[in-house]
Short mmCIF file of C-alpha atoms and ligand atoms in Angstrom, two decimals:
data_model
loop_
_atom_site.label_atom_id
_atom_site.label_comp_id
_atom_site.label_asym_id
_atom_site.label_seq_id
_atom_site.Cartn_x
_atom_site.Cartn_y
_atom_site.Cartn_z
CA MET A 15 7.97 20.19 6.30
CA GLU A 16 7.43 20.26 2.51
CA ILE A 17 8.94 17.83 0.06
CA ARG A 18 11.48 19.52 -2.29
CA LYS A 19 9.76 21.15 -5.26
CA CYS A 20 11.52 19.01 -7.87
CA LEU A 21 10.23 15.85 -6.14
CA GLN A 22 6.58 16.83 -6.16
CA ASP A 23 5.85 15.56 -9.66
CA ILE A 24 8.07 12.49 -9.76
CA PRO A 25 6.06 9.78 -11.52
CA GLU A 26 5.20 6.70 -9.53
CA TYR A 27 6.84 3.43 -10.56
CA ILE A 28 4.04 0.85 -10.56
CA PRO A 29 5.62 -2.58 -10.03
CA GLY A 30 4.14 -5.84 -11.29
CA ARG A 31 1.52 -7.21 -8.88
CA THR A 32 2.64 -9.92 -6.50
CA LEU A 33 1.62 -13.58 -6.51
CA GLU A 34 0.25 -13.40 -2.96
CA GLU A 35 -1.86 -10.32 -3.73
CA ILE A 36 -3.54 -11.99 -6.72
CA LYS A 37 -4.00 -15.37 -4.99
CA LYS A 38 -5.82 -13.65 -2.15
CA LYS A 39 -7.91 -11.31 -4.33
CA TYR A 40 -9.17 -14.00 -6.74
CA GLY A 41 -9.09 -17.00 -4.38
CA LEU A 42 -6.60 -18.85 -6.61
CA ARG A 43 -4.14 -21.56 -5.64
CA GLU A 44 -1.92 -21.26 -8.71
CA VAL A 45 -0.84 -17.86 -10.03
CA TYR A 46 1.79 -17.14 -12.71
CA LYS A 47 3.68 -13.88 -12.76
CA LEU A 48 4.51 -12.80 -16.29
CA ALA A 49 4.84 -9.15 -15.39
CA SER A 50 8.39 -8.29 -14.32
CA ASN A 51 10.67 -10.11 -16.78
CA GLU A 52 12.05 -12.41 -14.12
CA ASN A 53 13.69 -15.73 -14.95
CA MET A 54 11.11 -18.40 -14.14
CA GLU A 55 13.71 -21.18 -14.03
CA GLY A 56 15.04 -19.72 -10.79
CA PRO A 57 18.66 -19.64 -9.66
CA HIS A 58 21.05 -22.55 -10.17
CA LYS A 59 21.28 -24.97 -7.22
CA ALA A 60 24.92 -24.02 -6.68
CA VAL A 61 23.82 -20.39 -6.34
CA VAL A 62 21.23 -21.29 -3.71
CA ASP A 63 23.90 -23.32 -1.86
CA ALA A 64 26.25 -20.32 -1.93
CA ILE A 65 23.49 -18.11 -0.47
CA CYS A 66 22.83 -20.66 2.30
CA ARG A 67 26.54 -20.87 3.16
CA GLU A 68 26.77 -17.10 3.30
CA ALA A 69 23.61 -16.83 5.41
CA ALA A 70 25.41 -18.17 8.49
CA LYS A 71 27.84 -15.24 8.28
CA VAL A 72 25.44 -12.32 8.07
CA ASN A 73 26.58 -11.06 11.46
CA TYR A 74 29.50 -9.54 9.52
CA TYR A 75 29.19 -6.49 7.26
CA PRO A 76 29.60 -7.31 3.59
CA ASP A 77 32.82 -6.64 1.68
CA ALA A 78 32.42 -2.92 0.88
CA ASN A 79 34.36 -3.32 -2.36
CA CYS A 80 32.71 -6.50 -3.66
CA THR A 81 36.28 -7.67 -4.23
CA LEU A 82 35.70 -11.23 -5.40
CA LEU A 83 32.75 -10.33 -7.59
CA ARG A 84 34.55 -7.42 -9.22
CA GLU A 85 37.64 -9.58 -9.83
CA LYS A 86 35.54 -12.25 -11.51
CA LEU A 87 33.59 -9.76 -13.60
CA ALA A 88 36.77 -7.97 -14.69
CA GLN A 89 38.22 -11.28 -15.81
CA LEU A 90 35.10 -12.29 -17.74
CA LEU A 91 34.53 -8.89 -19.34
CA ASN A 92 38.21 -8.50 -20.11
CA THR A 93 38.39 -5.17 -18.35
CA ASP A 94 40.00 -3.76 -15.25
CA GLU A 95 38.44 -3.95 -11.76
CA ASP A 96 38.65 -0.13 -11.62
CA ASN A 97 36.34 0.04 -14.61
CA LEU A 98 33.51 -1.60 -12.67
CA ILE A 99 30.99 -0.51 -10.08
CA ILE A 100 28.53 -2.87 -8.42
CA GLY A 101 25.13 -1.61 -7.31
CA ASN A 102 22.11 -2.66 -5.32
CA GLY A 103 20.54 -3.55 -8.63
CA THR A 104 21.20 -1.62 -11.83
CA ASP A 105 18.61 0.79 -10.44
CA GLN A 106 21.14 1.99 -7.92
CA VAL A 107 23.84 2.54 -10.53
CA ILE A 108 21.36 4.64 -12.53
CA GLU A 109 20.63 6.62 -9.39
CA MET A 110 24.33 7.09 -8.64
CA LEU A 111 24.97 8.34 -12.18
CA CYS A 112 22.30 11.00 -11.82
CA ASP A 113 23.40 11.88 -8.28
CA CYS A 114 26.91 12.44 -9.58
CA TYR A 115 26.25 14.43 -12.73
CA VAL A 116 22.70 15.82 -12.90
CA GLU A 117 21.73 19.09 -11.22
CA ASN A 118 19.24 21.93 -11.52
CA SER A 119 20.40 23.57 -14.69
CA SER A 120 21.05 20.31 -16.56
CA ASN A 121 19.00 17.76 -18.48
CA VAL A 122 18.97 14.11 -19.48
CA VAL A 123 17.60 12.67 -22.73
CA VAL A 124 15.49 9.52 -22.67
CA ALA A 125 13.16 7.68 -25.02
CA ASP A 126 9.41 7.86 -24.43
CA PRO A 127 8.36 5.45 -23.13
CA THR A 128 11.34 3.83 -21.49
CA PHE A 129 12.38 2.30 -18.18
CA LEU A 130 11.01 4.78 -15.65
CA ILE A 131 13.96 4.82 -13.26
CA TYR A 132 16.04 7.09 -15.56
CA GLU A 133 13.40 9.80 -15.26
CA LYS A 134 12.90 9.33 -11.54
CA ALA A 135 16.62 9.47 -10.83
CA ALA A 136 17.15 12.61 -12.93
CA LEU A 137 14.12 14.45 -11.50
CA LYS A 138 15.32 13.66 -8.00
CA CYS A 139 18.45 15.66 -8.78
CA GLY A 140 16.45 18.61 -10.11
CA GLY A 141 17.31 17.86 -13.75
CA GLU A 142 15.04 18.32 -16.74
CA VAL A 143 14.00 15.15 -18.59
CA ARG A 144 13.76 15.41 -22.37
CA LYS A 145 11.55 12.63 -23.67
CA ILE A 146 11.85 11.63 -27.29
CA PRO A 147 8.95 9.50 -28.59
CA LEU A 148 9.73 6.07 -29.96
CA SER A 149 9.48 5.61 -33.68
CA GLN A 150 7.93 2.29 -34.75
CA PHE A 151 8.55 0.95 -31.21
CA ARG A 152 12.28 1.71 -31.52
CA GLN A 153 14.35 4.43 -29.88
CA ASP A 154 14.55 7.34 -32.29
CA ILE A 155 18.30 7.70 -32.26
CA LYS A 156 18.59 10.74 -34.54
CA ASN A 157 16.01 12.73 -32.57
CA MET A 158 17.51 11.66 -29.27
CA VAL A 159 20.94 12.90 -30.34
CA SER A 160 19.41 16.13 -31.69
CA ALA A 161 17.85 16.78 -28.28
CA VAL A 162 21.29 16.86 -26.65
CA ASP A 163 22.64 20.34 -25.91
CA SER A 164 25.43 21.80 -23.82
CA HIS A 165 23.33 21.24 -20.66
CA THR A 166 22.75 17.54 -21.33
CA LYS A 167 24.57 15.31 -18.87
CA ILE A 168 23.28 11.87 -19.84
CA LEU A 169 21.60 10.24 -22.81
CA PHE A 170 19.99 6.97 -21.72
CA LEU A 171 19.68 4.14 -24.22
CA THR A 172 18.21 0.74 -23.45
CA SER A 173 18.95 -2.28 -25.57
CA PRO A 174 16.92 -4.42 -25.68
CA HIS A 175 14.48 -1.67 -24.93
CA ASN A 176 11.98 -1.91 -22.10
CA PRO A 177 9.00 -2.07 -22.68
CA THR A 178 9.20 -2.86 -26.42
CA GLY A 179 12.05 -5.42 -26.58
CA THR A 180 13.60 -3.83 -29.68
CA ALA A 181 17.40 -3.62 -29.91
CA ILE A 182 19.64 -0.79 -31.08
CA SER A 183 21.60 -1.53 -34.24
CA GLN A 184 25.38 -1.31 -34.41
CA LYS A 185 25.07 1.59 -36.84
CA ASP A 186 22.81 3.58 -34.51
CA PHE A 187 24.98 2.83 -31.51
CA GLU A 188 28.10 4.05 -33.31
CA TYR A 189 26.23 7.12 -34.53
CA VAL A 190 25.40 8.09 -30.93
CA LEU A 191 28.92 7.47 -29.67
CA GLU A 192 30.55 9.42 -32.46
CA ARG A 193 28.17 12.35 -32.22
CA LEU A 194 28.39 12.62 -28.43
CA GLN A 195 32.09 11.95 -28.00
CA GLY A 196 33.50 14.42 -25.47
CA GLN A 197 29.99 15.65 -24.59
CA ALA A 198 27.25 13.96 -22.55
CA LEU A 199 27.53 10.50 -21.01
CA VAL A 200 26.00 7.74 -23.11
CA VAL A 201 24.47 5.19 -20.75
CA LEU A 202 23.61 1.94 -22.49
CA ASP A 203 21.37 -0.17 -20.25
CA GLU A 204 21.78 -3.81 -21.26
CA ALA A 205 19.69 -5.48 -18.57
CA TYR A 206 18.52 -8.08 -21.14
CA VAL A 207 21.67 -8.36 -23.27
CA GLU A 208 22.09 -12.11 -22.75
CA TYR A 209 18.87 -12.74 -24.70
CA VAL A 210 19.96 -10.82 -27.79
CA SER A 211 20.53 -12.95 -30.89
CA PRO A 212 24.18 -13.03 -32.06
CA GLU A 213 23.33 -11.10 -35.27
CA ALA A 214 21.84 -8.24 -33.25
CA ASP A 215 24.54 -8.05 -30.58
CA VAL A 216 26.56 -4.78 -30.77
CA ASN A 217 29.44 -6.00 -28.59
CA SER A 218 29.14 -2.85 -26.50
CA LEU A 219 32.07 -3.62 -24.22
CA SER A 220 34.50 -3.33 -27.10
CA TYR A 221 33.70 0.42 -27.34
CA LEU A 222 34.70 1.22 -23.77
CA ASN A 223 38.37 1.85 -24.58
CA LYS A 224 37.62 4.33 -27.32
CA PHE A 225 34.70 6.22 -25.76
CA SER A 226 35.40 7.51 -22.25
CA ASN A 227 31.80 8.84 -22.01
CA LEU A 228 30.22 5.38 -22.42
CA VAL A 229 28.65 3.59 -19.44
CA ILE A 230 27.31 0.06 -19.85
CA LEU A 231 24.79 -1.29 -17.33
CA ARG A 232 24.03 -4.94 -16.72
CA THR A 233 22.21 -6.93 -14.08
CA PHE A 234 21.99 -10.25 -12.28
CA SER A 235 18.20 -9.84 -12.02
CA LYS A 236 17.23 -11.29 -15.38
CA ILE A 237 19.06 -14.25 -16.94
CA PHE A 238 20.91 -14.96 -13.66
CA ALA A 239 17.58 -15.10 -11.78
CA LEU A 240 18.66 -13.02 -8.78
CA ALA A 241 16.13 -10.17 -8.91
CA GLY A 242 15.24 -10.57 -5.23
CA LEU A 243 18.81 -10.06 -4.10
CA ARG A 244 19.39 -6.77 -5.97
CA VAL A 245 22.71 -6.79 -7.76
CA GLY A 246 23.69 -5.09 -11.00
CA TYR A 247 26.79 -3.33 -12.30
CA GLY A 248 28.20 -0.63 -14.50
CA ALA A 249 31.31 -0.69 -16.70
CA ALA A 250 32.90 2.63 -17.68
CA ASP A 251 36.02 4.73 -17.77
CA LYS A 252 37.96 4.74 -14.48
CA ARG A 253 37.26 8.41 -13.87
CA ILE A 254 33.52 7.82 -13.99
CA ILE A 255 33.79 4.84 -11.64
CA LYS A 256 35.85 6.97 -9.25
CA ASP A 257 33.13 9.63 -9.24
CA LEU A 258 30.45 7.04 -8.55
CA ASN A 259 32.46 5.58 -5.70
CA ARG A 260 32.51 8.97 -3.98
CA ILE A 261 28.77 8.80 -3.38
CA ARG A 262 28.30 5.03 -3.15
CA LEU A 263 27.13 3.89 0.27
CA PRO A 264 29.88 1.66 1.67
CA PHE A 265 27.80 -1.50 2.07
CA ASN A 266 25.49 -1.05 -0.89
CA VAL A 267 25.62 -4.69 -2.01
CA ASN A 268 24.76 -7.21 0.71
CA SER A 269 26.85 -10.29 1.35
CA LEU A 270 24.24 -12.80 0.12
CA ALA A 271 23.95 -10.90 -3.15
CA GLN A 272 27.72 -10.84 -3.63
CA ALA A 273 28.06 -14.57 -2.94
CA ALA A 274 25.13 -15.42 -5.19
CA ALA A 275 26.32 -13.29 -8.09
CA LEU A 276 29.79 -14.81 -7.90
CA ALA A 277 28.38 -18.34 -7.84
CA ALA A 278 26.09 -17.44 -10.77
CA LEU A 279 29.10 -16.35 -12.80
CA ASN A 280 30.90 -19.57 -11.92
CA HIS A 281 27.94 -21.46 -13.41
CA ARG A 282 27.35 -19.14 -16.34
CA GLN A 283 27.56 -21.95 -18.93
CA GLU A 284 24.18 -23.12 -17.75
CA ILE A 285 22.47 -19.90 -18.80
CA GLU A 286 22.90 -20.88 -22.43
CA SER A 287 20.13 -23.46 -22.17
CA SER A 288 17.85 -20.84 -20.56
CA VAL A 289 18.51 -18.43 -23.39
CA LYS A 290 17.80 -21.14 -26.00
CA GLN A 291 14.58 -22.04 -24.27
CA ILE A 292 13.41 -18.42 -24.23
CA GLN A 293 14.18 -18.12 -27.94
CA GLN A 294 12.27 -21.30 -28.77
CA GLU A 295 9.34 -20.27 -26.64
CA LYS A 296 9.27 -16.83 -28.22
CA LYS A 297 8.98 -18.45 -31.65
CA LYS A 298 6.09 -20.56 -30.38
CA PHE A 299 4.35 -17.47 -29.03
CA TYR A 300 4.81 -15.65 -32.33
CA SER A 301 3.51 -18.48 -34.47
CA ARG A 302 0.42 -18.99 -32.30
CA LEU A 303 -0.32 -15.26 -32.32
CA ASP A 304 0.24 -15.13 -36.10
CA GLU A 305 -2.29 -17.93 -36.57
CA HIS A 306 -4.83 -15.72 -34.81
CA ASN A 307 -3.80 -12.45 -36.47
CA ILE A 308 -2.86 -10.96 -33.12
CA ARG A 309 -0.27 -8.22 -33.39
CA TYR A 310 2.93 -8.25 -31.31
CA ILE A 311 6.30 -6.54 -31.54
CA ASP A 312 9.32 -8.73 -32.32
CA SER A 313 11.56 -8.65 -29.25
CA GLN A 314 15.20 -9.39 -28.45
CA ALA A 315 14.44 -9.86 -24.75
CA ASN A 316 12.69 -12.38 -22.48
CA PHE A 317 9.44 -10.44 -22.83
CA PHE A 318 7.41 -8.87 -25.60
CA ILE A 319 4.38 -6.68 -26.09
CA ILE A 320 1.06 -7.74 -27.57
CA GLU A 321 -1.56 -5.37 -28.95
CA THR A 322 -4.77 -5.90 -27.01
CA GLY A 323 -6.72 -2.85 -28.18
CA LYS A 324 -9.43 -0.89 -26.46
CA TYR A 325 -10.50 -3.72 -24.16
CA THR A 326 -7.03 -4.11 -22.67
CA ASN A 327 -8.21 -3.54 -19.09
CA GLN A 328 -10.92 -6.19 -19.42
CA ILE A 329 -8.45 -8.64 -20.96
CA ILE A 330 -5.99 -8.05 -18.11
CA GLU A 331 -8.72 -8.54 -15.53
CA GLU A 332 -9.86 -11.76 -17.20
CA LEU A 333 -6.24 -13.02 -17.32
CA LEU A 334 -5.90 -12.29 -13.59
CA ARG A 335 -9.00 -14.37 -12.89
CA GLN A 336 -7.29 -17.24 -14.71
CA GLY A 337 -4.14 -16.69 -12.63
CA PHE A 338 -1.91 -14.79 -15.08
CA ILE A 339 -0.33 -11.49 -14.08
CA VAL A 340 0.84 -9.44 -17.08
CA ARG A 341 1.95 -5.82 -17.18
CA PRO A 342 -0.66 -3.33 -18.41
CA GLY A 343 0.74 -1.17 -21.21
CA CYS A 344 -0.91 1.89 -19.65
CA ASN A 345 1.56 1.59 -16.74
CA LEU A 346 4.42 1.53 -19.22
CA GLY A 347 3.39 4.28 -21.63
CA ILE A 348 1.98 1.97 -24.32
CA ASP A 349 -1.78 2.04 -24.03
CA GLY A 350 -3.62 -0.76 -25.81
CA PHE A 351 -0.80 -3.28 -25.24
CA ILE A 352 0.21 -5.76 -22.57
CA ARG A 353 3.78 -6.78 -21.79
CA VAL A 354 4.28 -10.49 -21.23
CA THR A 355 7.33 -12.20 -19.75
CA ILE A 356 8.19 -15.50 -21.39
CA SER A 357 7.92 -18.21 -18.76
CA LEU A 358 8.45 -21.98 -18.67
CA PRO A 359 6.99 -24.01 -21.59
CA PRO A 360 3.94 -25.49 -19.80
CA ILE A 361 3.03 -22.09 -18.33
CA ASN A 362 3.46 -20.40 -21.70
CA ASP A 363 1.14 -22.99 -23.27
CA LYS A 364 -1.46 -22.44 -20.60
CA PHE A 365 -1.16 -18.68 -20.99
CA LEU A 366 -1.51 -18.84 -24.78
CA GLU A 367 -4.58 -21.04 -24.57
CA ASN A 368 -6.28 -18.67 -22.10
CA PHE A 369 -5.09 -15.44 -23.70
CA ILE A 370 -6.22 -16.34 -27.22
CA LYS A 371 -9.67 -17.27 -25.96
CA ILE A 372 -10.01 -14.07 -23.93
CA TYR A 373 -8.61 -11.94 -26.78
CA HIS A 374 -11.27 -13.21 -29.18
CA GLN A 375 -14.03 -12.66 -26.64
CA TYR A 376 -13.22 -8.95 -26.72
CA ASN A 377 -11.98 -8.45 -30.26
CA ASN A 378 -14.57 -10.08 -32.47
N1 PMP B 16 17.07 -1.62 -16.72
C1 PMP B 16 16.02 -2.15 -17.35
C2 PMP B 16 15.82 -1.83 -18.78
C3 PMP B 16 15.13 -2.98 -16.67
O1 PMP B 16 14.07 -3.48 -17.30
C4 PMP B 16 15.36 -3.27 -15.31
C5 PMP B 16 14.46 -4.16 -14.51
N2 PMP B 16 13.14 -4.14 -14.76
C6 PMP B 16 16.45 -2.68 -14.70
C7 PMP B 16 17.29 -1.88 -15.42
C8 PMP B 16 16.70 -2.84 -13.24
O2 PMP B 16 17.46 -3.93 -12.97
P1 PMP B 16 17.89 -4.27 -11.50
O3 PMP B 16 16.99 -5.33 -11.02
O4 PMP B 16 19.33 -4.71 -11.65
O5 PMP B 16 17.80 -3.01 -10.67
#
């Protein structure tokens, strides 16, 4: 049996390394994972309680329609329940979008580099992936739109972008929507939207009524600290949601994830302090790096990239020895950089102290 031809060259997604793996390899007791943009504060206690309550009922199948969660989301986003689809992580919604619309003779347009799942999902369906290089660490909106032709099914945008953390401006977003109206789907992945500063926020949801080809993706994995449970969602025109529901597996979101996401929304006020803390910590990172003339890219997310130069691998290895897992830029299409998730203040301080020392060892 041979794997389908279009699957033979699918790039491998290399996840951040796990705490246990690094503890064992380097004989460490304390390891800090700053590699996967998770929320280091962890879920709210009320969310953990909701998961525990639900745990006693896992003999039942989950609600196939995520009724309570969709109701709550619809209310908060000021949309209709039929405009929403819940997935086993945003990853699954991306996959469903490609499964629905991408086929052999079609293509998708993505930035290069970007979040790898868009490419994987499109290749799986036999589609061509048109990669448009970033310009100054930002998605090159004009070139991305120019790459769209009559065979393009989806243009993927990410804001804030992963791995660079840069956000799309209102003007660029409107340019894409206006140029592609009635053509390809515009998928705006906002996995990190809660971290965006108010001045940079494009209020994407307000465009859904006017642009029936717009799909907005969000997740509970980041600010809501539920990455391990896998729950994300898409908001779009009802016809798109209906298409996605045709191929959605009936029990795609497990009952613990549904209960946790609902509880997280009921305690959403508390995320404001998390967002503030990330913003303050980011400033601290920037000012320390500025003091040492270390280059980084200003980010609107809970992570950012730092230029580490030609000794990046050695710096990463040295950081691992000190118990810090960061994401190598070479795994993300940005050689010579590392991507660092902003953690809790004492861990950030410890990281900065170690990183700056190691950086100078290799860059002087
Ligand atoms: N989109 C982007 C831009 C991401 O960075 C991530 C997570 N790394 C996802 C989507 C996937 O989110 P989820 O955990 O909901 O599948």
